[in-house]
mmCIF file of N, CA, C and O in Angstrom:
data_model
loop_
_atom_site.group_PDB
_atom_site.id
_atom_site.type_symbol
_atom_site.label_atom_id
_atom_site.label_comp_id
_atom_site.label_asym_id
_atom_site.label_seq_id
_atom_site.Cartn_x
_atom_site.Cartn_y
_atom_site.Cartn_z
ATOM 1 N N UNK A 1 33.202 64.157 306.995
ATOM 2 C CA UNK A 1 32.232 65.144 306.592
ATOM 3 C C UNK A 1 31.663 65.791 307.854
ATOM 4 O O UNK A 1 31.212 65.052 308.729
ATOM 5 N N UNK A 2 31.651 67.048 308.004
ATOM 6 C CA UNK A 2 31.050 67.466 308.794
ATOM 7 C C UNK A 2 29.487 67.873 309.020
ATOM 8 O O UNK A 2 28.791 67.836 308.006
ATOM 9 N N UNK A 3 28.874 68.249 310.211
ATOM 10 C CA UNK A 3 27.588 68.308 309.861
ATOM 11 C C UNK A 3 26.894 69.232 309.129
ATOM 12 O O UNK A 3 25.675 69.179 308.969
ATOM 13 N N UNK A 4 27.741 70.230 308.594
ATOM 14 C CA UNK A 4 27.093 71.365 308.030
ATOM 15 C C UNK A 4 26.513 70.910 306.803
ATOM 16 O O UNK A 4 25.366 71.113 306.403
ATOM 17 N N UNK A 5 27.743 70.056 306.068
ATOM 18 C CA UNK A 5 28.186 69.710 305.075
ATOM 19 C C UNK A 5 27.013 68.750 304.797
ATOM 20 O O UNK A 5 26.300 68.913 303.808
ATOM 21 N N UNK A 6 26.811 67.714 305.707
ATOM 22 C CA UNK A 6 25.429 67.055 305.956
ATOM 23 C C UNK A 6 24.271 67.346 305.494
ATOM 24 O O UNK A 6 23.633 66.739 304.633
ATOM 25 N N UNK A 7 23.953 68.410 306.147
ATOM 26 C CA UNK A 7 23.134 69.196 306.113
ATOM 27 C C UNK A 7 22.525 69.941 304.499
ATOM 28 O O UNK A 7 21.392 70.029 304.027
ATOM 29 N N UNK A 8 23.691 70.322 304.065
ATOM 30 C CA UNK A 8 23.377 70.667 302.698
ATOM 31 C C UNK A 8 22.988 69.785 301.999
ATOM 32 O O UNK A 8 21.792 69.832 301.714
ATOM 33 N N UNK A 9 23.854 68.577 301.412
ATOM 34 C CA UNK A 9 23.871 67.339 301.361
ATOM 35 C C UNK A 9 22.083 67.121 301.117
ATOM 36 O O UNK A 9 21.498 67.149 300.034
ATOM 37 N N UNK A 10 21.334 66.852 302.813
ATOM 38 C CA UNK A 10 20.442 66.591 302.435
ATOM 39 C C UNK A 10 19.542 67.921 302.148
ATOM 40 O O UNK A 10 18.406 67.469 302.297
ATOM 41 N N UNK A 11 19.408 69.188 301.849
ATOM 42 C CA UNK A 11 19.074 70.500 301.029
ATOM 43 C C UNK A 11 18.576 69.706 299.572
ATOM 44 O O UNK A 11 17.512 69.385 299.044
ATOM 45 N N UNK A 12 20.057 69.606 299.275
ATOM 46 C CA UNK A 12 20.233 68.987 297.816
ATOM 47 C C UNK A 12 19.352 67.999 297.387
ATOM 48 O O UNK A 12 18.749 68.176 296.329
ATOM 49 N N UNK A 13 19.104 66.533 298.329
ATOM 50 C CA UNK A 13 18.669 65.535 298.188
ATOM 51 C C UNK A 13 16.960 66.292 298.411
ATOM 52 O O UNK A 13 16.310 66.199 297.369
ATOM 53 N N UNK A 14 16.420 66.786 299.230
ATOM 54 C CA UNK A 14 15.243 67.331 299.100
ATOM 55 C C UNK A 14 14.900 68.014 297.815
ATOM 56 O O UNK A 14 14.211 67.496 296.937
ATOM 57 N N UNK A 15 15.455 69.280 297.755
ATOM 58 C CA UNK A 15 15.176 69.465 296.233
ATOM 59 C C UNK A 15 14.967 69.208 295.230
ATOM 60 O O UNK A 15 14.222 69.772 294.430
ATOM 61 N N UNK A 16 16.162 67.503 295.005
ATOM 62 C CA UNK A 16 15.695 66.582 293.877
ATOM 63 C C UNK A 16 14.594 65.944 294.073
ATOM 64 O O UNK A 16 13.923 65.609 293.098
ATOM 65 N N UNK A 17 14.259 65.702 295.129
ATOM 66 C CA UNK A 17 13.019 65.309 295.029
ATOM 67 C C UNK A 17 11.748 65.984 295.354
ATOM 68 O O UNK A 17 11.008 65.464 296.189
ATOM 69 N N UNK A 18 11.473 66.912 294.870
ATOM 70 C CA UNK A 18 10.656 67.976 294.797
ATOM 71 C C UNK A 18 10.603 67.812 293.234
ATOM 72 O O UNK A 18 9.572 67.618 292.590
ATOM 73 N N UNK A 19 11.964 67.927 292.689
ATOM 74 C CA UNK A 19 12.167 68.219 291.114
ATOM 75 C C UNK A 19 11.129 67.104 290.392
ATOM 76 O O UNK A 19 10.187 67.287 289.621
ATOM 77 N N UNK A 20 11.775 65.701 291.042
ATOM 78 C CA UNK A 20 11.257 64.547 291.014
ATOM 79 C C UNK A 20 9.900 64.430 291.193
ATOM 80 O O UNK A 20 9.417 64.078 290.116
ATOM 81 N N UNK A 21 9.285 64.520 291.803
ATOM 82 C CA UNK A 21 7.745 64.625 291.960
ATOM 83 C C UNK A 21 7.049 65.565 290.339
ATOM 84 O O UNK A 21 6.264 65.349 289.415
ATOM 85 N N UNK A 22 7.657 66.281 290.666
ATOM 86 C CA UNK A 22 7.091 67.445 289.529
ATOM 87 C C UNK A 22 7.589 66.523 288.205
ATOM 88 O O UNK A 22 6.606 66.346 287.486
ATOM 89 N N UNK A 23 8.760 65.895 287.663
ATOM 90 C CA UNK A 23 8.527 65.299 287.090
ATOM 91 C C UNK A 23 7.392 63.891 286.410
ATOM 92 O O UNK A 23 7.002 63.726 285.254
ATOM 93 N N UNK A 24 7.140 63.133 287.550
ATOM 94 C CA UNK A 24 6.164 62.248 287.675
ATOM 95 C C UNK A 24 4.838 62.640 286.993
ATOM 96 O O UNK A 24 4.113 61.777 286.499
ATOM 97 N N UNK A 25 4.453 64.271 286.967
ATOM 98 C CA UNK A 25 3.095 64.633 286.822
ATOM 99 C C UNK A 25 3.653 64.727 285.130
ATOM 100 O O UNK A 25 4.571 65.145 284.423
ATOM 101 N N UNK A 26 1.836 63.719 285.096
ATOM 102 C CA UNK A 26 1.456 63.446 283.346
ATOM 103 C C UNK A 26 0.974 64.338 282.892
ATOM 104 O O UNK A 26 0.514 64.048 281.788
ATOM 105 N N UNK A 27 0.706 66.053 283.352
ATOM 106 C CA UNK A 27 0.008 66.948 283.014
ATOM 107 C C UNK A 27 1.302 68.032 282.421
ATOM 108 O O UNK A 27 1.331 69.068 281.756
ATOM 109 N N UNK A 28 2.331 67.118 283.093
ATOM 110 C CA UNK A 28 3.693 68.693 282.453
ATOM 111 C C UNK A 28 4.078 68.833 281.498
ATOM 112 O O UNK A 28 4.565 67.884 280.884
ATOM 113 N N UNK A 29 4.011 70.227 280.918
ATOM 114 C CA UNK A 29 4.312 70.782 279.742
ATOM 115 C C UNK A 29 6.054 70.583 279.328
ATOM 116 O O UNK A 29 7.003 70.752 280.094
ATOM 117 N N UNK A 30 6.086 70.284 278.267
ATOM 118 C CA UNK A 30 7.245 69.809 277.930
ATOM 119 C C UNK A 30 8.500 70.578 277.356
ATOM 120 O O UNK A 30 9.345 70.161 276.564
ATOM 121 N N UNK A 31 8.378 72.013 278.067
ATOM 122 C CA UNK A 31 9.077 72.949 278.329
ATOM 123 C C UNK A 31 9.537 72.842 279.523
ATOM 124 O O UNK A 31 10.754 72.786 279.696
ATOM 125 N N UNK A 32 8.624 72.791 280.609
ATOM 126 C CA UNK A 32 9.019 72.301 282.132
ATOM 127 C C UNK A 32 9.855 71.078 282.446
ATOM 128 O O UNK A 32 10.909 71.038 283.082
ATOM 129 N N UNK A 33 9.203 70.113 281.892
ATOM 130 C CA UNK A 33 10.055 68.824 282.005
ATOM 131 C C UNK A 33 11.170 68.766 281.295
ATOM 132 O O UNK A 33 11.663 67.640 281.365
ATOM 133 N N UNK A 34 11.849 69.591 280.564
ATOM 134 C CA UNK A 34 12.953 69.532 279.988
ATOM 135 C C UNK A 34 14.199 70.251 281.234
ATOM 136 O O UNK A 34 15.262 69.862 281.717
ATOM 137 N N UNK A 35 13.156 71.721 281.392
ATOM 138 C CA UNK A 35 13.693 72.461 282.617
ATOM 139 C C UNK A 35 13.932 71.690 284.048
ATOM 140 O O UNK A 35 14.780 72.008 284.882
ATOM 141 N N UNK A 36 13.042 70.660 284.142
ATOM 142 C CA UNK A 36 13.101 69.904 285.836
ATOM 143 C C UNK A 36 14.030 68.839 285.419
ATOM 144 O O UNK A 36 14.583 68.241 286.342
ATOM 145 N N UNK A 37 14.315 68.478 284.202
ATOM 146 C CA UNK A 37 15.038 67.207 284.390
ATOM 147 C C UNK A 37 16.528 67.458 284.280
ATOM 148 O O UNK A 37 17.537 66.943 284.764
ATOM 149 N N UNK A 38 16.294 68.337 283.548
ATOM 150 C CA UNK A 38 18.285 68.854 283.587
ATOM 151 C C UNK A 38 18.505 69.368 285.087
ATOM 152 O O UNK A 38 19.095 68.737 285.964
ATOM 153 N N UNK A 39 18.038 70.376 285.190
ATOM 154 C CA UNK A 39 17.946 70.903 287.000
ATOM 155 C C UNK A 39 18.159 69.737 287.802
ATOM 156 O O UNK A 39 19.132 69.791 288.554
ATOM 157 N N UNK A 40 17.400 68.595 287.811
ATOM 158 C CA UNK A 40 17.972 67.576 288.743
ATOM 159 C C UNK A 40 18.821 66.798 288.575
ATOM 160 O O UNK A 40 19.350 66.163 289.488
ATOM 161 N N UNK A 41 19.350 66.629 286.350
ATOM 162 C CA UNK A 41 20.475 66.151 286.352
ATOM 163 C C UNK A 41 21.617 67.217 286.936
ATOM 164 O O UNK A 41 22.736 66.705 286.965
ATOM 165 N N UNK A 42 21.579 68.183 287.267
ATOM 166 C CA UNK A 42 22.421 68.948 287.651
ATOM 167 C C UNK A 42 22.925 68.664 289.358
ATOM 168 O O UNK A 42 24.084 68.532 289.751
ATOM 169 N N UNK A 43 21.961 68.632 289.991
ATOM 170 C CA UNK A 43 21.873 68.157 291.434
ATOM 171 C C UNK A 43 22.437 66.981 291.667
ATOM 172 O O UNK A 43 23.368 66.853 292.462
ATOM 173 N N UNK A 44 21.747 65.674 290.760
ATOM 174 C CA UNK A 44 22.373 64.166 290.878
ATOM 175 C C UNK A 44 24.308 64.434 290.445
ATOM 176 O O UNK A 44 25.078 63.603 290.927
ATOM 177 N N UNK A 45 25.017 65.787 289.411
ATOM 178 C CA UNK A 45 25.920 65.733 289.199
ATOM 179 C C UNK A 45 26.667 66.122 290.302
ATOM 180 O O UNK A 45 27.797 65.729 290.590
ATOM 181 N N UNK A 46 25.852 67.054 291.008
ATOM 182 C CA UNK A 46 26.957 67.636 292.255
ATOM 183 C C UNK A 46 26.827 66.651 293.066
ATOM 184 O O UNK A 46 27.931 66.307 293.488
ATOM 185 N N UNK A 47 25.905 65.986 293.513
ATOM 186 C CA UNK A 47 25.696 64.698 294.945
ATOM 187 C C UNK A 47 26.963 63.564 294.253
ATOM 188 O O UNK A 47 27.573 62.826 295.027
ATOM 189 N N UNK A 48 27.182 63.546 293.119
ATOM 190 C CA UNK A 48 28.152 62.125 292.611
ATOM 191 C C UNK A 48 29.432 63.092 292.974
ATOM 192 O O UNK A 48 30.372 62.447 293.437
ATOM 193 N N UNK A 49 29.688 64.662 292.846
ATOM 194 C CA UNK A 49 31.259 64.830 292.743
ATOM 195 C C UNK A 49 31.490 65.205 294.252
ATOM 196 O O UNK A 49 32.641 65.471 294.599
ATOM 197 N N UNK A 50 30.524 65.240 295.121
ATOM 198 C CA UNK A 50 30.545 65.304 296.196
ATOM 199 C C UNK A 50 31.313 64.063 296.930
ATOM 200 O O UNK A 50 32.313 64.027 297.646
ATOM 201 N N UNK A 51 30.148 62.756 296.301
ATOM 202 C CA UNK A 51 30.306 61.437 296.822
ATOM 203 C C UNK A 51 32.182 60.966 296.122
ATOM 204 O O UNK A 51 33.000 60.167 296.579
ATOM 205 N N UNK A 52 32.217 61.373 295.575
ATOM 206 C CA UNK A 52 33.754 61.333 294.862
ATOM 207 C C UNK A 52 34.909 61.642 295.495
ATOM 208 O O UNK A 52 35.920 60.946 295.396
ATOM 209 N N UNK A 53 34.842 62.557 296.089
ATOM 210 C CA UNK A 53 35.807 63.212 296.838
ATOM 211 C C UNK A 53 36.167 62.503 298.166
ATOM 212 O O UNK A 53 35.418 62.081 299.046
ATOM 213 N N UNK A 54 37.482 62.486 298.076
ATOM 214 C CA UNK A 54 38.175 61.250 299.389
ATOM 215 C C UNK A 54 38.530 61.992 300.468
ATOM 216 O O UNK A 54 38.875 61.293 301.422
ATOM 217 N N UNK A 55 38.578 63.532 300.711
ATOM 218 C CA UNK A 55 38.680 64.175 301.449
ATOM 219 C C UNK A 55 37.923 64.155 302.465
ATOM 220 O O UNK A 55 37.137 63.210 302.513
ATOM 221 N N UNK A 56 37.894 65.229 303.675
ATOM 222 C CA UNK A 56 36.969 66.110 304.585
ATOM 223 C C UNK A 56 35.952 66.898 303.955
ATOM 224 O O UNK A 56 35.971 68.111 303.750
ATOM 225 N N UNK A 57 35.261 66.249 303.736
ATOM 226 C CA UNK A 57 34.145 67.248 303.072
ATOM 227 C C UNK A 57 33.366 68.402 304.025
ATOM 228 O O UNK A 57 32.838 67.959 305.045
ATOM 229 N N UNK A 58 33.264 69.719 303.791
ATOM 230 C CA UNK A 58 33.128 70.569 303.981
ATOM 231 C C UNK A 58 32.385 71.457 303.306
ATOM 232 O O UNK A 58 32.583 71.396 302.092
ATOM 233 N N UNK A 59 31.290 72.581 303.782
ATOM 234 C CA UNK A 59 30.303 73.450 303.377
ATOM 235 C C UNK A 59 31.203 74.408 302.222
ATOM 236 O O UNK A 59 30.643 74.789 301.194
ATOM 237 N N UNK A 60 32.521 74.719 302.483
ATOM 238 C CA UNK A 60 33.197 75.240 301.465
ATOM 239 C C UNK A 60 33.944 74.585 300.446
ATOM 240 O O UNK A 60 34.207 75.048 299.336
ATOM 241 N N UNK A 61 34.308 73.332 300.962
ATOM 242 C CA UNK A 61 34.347 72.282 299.515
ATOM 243 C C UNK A 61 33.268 71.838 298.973
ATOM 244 O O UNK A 61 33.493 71.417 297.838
ATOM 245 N N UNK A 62 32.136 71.743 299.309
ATOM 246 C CA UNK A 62 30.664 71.975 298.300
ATOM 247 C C UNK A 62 30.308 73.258 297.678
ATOM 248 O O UNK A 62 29.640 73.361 296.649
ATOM 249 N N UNK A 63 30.836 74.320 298.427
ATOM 250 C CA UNK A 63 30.914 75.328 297.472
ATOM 251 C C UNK A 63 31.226 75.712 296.153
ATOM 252 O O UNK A 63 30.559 76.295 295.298
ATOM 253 N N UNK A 64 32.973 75.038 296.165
ATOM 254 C CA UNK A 64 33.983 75.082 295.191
ATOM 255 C C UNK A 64 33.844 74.407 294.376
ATOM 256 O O UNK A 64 34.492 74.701 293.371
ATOM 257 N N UNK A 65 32.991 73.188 294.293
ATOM 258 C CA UNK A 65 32.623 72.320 293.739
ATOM 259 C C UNK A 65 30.696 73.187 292.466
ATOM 260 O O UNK A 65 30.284 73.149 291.307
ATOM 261 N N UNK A 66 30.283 73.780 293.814
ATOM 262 C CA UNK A 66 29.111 74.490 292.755
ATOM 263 C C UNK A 66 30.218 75.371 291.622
ATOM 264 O O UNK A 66 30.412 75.135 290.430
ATOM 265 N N UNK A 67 30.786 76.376 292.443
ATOM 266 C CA UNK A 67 31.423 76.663 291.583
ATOM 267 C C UNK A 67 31.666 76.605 290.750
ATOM 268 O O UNK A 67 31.204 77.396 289.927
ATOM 269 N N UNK A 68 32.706 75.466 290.333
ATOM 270 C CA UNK A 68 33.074 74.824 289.262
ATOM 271 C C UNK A 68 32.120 74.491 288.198
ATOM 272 O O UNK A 68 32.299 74.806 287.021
ATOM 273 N N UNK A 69 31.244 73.937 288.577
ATOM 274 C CA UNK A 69 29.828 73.531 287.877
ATOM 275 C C UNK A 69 29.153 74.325 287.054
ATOM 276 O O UNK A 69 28.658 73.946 285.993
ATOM 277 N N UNK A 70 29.079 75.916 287.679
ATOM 278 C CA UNK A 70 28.770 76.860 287.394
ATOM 279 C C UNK A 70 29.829 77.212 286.461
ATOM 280 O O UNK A 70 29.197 77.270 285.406
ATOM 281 N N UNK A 71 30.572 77.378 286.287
ATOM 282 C CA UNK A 71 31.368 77.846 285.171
ATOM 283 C C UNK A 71 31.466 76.741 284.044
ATOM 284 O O UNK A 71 31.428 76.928 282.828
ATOM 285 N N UNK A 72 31.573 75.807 284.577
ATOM 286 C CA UNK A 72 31.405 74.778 283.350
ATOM 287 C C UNK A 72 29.980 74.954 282.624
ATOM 288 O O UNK A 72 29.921 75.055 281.399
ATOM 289 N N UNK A 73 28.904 74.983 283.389
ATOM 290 C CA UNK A 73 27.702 74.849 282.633
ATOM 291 C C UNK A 73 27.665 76.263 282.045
ATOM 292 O O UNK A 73 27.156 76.290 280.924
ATOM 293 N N UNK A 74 27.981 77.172 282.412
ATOM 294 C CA UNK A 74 27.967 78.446 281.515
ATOM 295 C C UNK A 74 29.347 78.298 280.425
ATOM 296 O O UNK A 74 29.139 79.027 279.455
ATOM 297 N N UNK A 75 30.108 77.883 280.359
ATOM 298 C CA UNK A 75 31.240 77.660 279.233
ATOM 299 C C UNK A 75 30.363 76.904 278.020
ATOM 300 O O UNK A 75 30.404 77.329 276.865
ATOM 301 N N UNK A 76 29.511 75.658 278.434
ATOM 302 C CA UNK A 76 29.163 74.971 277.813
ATOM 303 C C UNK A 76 27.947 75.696 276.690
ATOM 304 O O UNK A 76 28.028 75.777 275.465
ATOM 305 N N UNK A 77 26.864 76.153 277.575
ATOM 306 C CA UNK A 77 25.820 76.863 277.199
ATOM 307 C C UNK A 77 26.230 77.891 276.089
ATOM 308 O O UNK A 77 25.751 77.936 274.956
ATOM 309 N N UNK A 78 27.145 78.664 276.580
ATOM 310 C CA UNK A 78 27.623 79.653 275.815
ATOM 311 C C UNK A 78 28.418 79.801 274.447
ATOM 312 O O UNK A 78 28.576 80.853 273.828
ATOM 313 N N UNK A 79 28.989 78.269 274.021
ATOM 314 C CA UNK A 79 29.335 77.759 272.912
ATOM 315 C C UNK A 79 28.149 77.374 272.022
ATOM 316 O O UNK A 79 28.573 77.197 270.880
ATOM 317 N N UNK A 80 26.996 77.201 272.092
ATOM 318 C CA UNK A 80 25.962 77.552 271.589
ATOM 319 C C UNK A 80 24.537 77.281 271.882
ATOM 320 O O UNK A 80 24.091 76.146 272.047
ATOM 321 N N UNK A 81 23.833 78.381 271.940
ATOM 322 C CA UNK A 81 23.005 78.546 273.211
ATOM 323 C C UNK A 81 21.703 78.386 272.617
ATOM 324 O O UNK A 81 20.765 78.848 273.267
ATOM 325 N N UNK A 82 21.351 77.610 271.092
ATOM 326 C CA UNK A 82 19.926 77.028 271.241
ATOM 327 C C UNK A 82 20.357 75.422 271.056
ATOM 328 O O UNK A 82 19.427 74.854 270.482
ATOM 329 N N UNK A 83 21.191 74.719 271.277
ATOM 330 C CA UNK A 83 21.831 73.382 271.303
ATOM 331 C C UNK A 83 21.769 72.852 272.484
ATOM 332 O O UNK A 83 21.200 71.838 272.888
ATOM 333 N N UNK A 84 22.486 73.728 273.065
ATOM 334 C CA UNK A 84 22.905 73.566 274.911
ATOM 335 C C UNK A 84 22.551 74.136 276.080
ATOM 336 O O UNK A 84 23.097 74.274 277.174
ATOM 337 N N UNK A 85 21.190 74.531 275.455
ATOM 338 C CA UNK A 85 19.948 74.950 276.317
ATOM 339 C C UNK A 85 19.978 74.550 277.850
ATOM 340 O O UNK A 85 19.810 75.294 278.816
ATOM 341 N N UNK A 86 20.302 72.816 277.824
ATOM 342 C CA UNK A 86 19.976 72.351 278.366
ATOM 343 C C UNK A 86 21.320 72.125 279.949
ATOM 344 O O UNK A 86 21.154 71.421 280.945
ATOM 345 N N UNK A 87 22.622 73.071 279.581
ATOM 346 C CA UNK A 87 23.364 73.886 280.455
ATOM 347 C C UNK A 87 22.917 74.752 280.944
ATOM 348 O O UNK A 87 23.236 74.839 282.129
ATOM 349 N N UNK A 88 21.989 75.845 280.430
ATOM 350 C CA UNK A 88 21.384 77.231 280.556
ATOM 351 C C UNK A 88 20.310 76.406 282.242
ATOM 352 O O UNK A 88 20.339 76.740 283.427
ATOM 353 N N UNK A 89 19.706 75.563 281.693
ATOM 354 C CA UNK A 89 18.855 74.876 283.146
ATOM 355 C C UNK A 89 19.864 74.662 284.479
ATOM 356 O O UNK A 89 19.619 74.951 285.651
ATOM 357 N N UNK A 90 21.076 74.059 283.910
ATOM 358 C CA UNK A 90 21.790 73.261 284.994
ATOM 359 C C UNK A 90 22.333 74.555 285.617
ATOM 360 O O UNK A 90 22.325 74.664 286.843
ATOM 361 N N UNK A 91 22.787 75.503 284.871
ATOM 362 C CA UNK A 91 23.560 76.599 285.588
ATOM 363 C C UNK A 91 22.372 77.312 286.250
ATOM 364 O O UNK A 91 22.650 77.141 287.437
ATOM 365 N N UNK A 92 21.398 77.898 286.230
ATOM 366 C CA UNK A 92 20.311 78.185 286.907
ATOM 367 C C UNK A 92 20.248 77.585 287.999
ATOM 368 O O UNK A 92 20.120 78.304 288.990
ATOM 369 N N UNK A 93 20.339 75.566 288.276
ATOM 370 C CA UNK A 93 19.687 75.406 289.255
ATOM 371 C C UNK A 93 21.243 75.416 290.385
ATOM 372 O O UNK A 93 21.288 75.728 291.576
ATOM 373 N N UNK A 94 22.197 75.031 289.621
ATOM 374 C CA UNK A 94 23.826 75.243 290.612
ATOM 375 C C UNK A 94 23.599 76.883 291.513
ATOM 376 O O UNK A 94 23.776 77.253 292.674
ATOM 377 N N UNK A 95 22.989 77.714 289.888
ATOM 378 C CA UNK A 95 23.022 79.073 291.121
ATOM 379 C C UNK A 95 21.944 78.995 292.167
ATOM 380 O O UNK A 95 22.199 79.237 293.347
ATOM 381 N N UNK A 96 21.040 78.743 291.853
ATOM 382 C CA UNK A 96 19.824 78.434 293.022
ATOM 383 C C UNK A 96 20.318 78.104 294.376
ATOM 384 O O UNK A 96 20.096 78.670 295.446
ATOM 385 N N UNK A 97 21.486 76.413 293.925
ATOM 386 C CA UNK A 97 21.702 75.546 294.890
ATOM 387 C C UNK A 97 22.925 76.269 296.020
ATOM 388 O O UNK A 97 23.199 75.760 297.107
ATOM 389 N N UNK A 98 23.581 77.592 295.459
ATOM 390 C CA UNK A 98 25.065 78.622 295.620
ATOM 391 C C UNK A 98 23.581 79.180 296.941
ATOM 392 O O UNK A 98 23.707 79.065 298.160
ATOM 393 N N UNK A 99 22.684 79.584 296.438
ATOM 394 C CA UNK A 99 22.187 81.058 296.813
ATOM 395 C C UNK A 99 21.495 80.070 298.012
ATOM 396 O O UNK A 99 21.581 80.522 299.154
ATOM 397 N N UNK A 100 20.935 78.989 297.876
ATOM 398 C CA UNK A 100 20.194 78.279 299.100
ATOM 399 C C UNK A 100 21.134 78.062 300.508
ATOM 400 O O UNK A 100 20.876 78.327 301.682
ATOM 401 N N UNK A 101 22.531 77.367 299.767
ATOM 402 C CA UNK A 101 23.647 77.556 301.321
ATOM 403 C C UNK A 101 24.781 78.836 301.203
ATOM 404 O O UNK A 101 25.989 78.705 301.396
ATOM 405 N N UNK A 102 24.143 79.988 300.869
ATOM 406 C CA UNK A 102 24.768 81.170 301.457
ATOM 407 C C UNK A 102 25.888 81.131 300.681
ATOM 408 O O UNK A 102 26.926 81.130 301.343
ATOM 409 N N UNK A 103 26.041 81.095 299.368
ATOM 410 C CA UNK A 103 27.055 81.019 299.091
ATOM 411 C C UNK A 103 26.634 81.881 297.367
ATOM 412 O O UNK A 103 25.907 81.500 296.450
ATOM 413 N N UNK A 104 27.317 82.899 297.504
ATOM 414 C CA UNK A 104 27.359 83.548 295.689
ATOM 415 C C UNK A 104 28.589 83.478 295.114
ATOM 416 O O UNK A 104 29.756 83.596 295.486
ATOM 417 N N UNK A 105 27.898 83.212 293.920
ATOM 418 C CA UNK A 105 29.197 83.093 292.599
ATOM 419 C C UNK A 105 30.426 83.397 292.977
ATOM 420 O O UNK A 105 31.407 82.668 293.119
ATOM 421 N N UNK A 106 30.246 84.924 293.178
ATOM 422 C CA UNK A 106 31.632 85.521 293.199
ATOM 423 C C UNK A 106 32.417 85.138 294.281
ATOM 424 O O UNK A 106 33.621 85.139 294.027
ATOM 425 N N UNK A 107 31.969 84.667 295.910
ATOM 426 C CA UNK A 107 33.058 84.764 296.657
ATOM 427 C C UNK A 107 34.087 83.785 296.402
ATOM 428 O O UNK A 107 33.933 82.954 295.507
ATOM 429 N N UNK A 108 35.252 83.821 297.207
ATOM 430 C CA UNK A 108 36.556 83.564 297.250
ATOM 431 C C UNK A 108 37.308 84.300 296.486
ATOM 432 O O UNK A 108 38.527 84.126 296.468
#
């Protein structure tokens, strides 16, 4: 793994725990906490397919990997979209996580 790759890595791991904190609070509306907890199940999914991979991990194989994510969670959502709401969060926070290391949907 290189250090870039690192680097994001811990991006990711900060964020969840930001998400995480905000979860903890007994005051959150339970619109939010539905929104923060998928969002960070989304994060914990990319850190596991990250940790998965037997390769050289690389800032553009974490890319390809949002990627993927991103199209899956919008495939999913989009098969029906007051059920699987809870794709509509995850793909939001994958794009967030695209747009934080310089990286949009569309390239490659």
């Amino acid at each position: 793994m290189n250090n870039d790759a690192k680097w994001v890595i811990e991006i990711f791991q900060l964020q969840l725990a930001a998400l995480r904190k905000e979860l903890s609070n007994p005051k959150i509306k339970r619109d939010k906490f539905d929104k923060y907890s998928y969002s960070s199940w989304a994060i914990v999914e990319t850190l596991l397919s990250i940790d998965d991979y037997s390769g050289y991990v690389t800032v553009g194989l974490i890319r390809e990997i949002l990627v993927m994510q991103l199209n899956d969670y919008d495939s999913y959502y989009r098969r029906n979209k007051e059920r699987h709401i809870k794709y509509k969060y995850a793909y939001d926070m994958i794009e967030n996580l695209l747009e934080l290391i310089g990286g949009w949907k569309y390239d490659e």
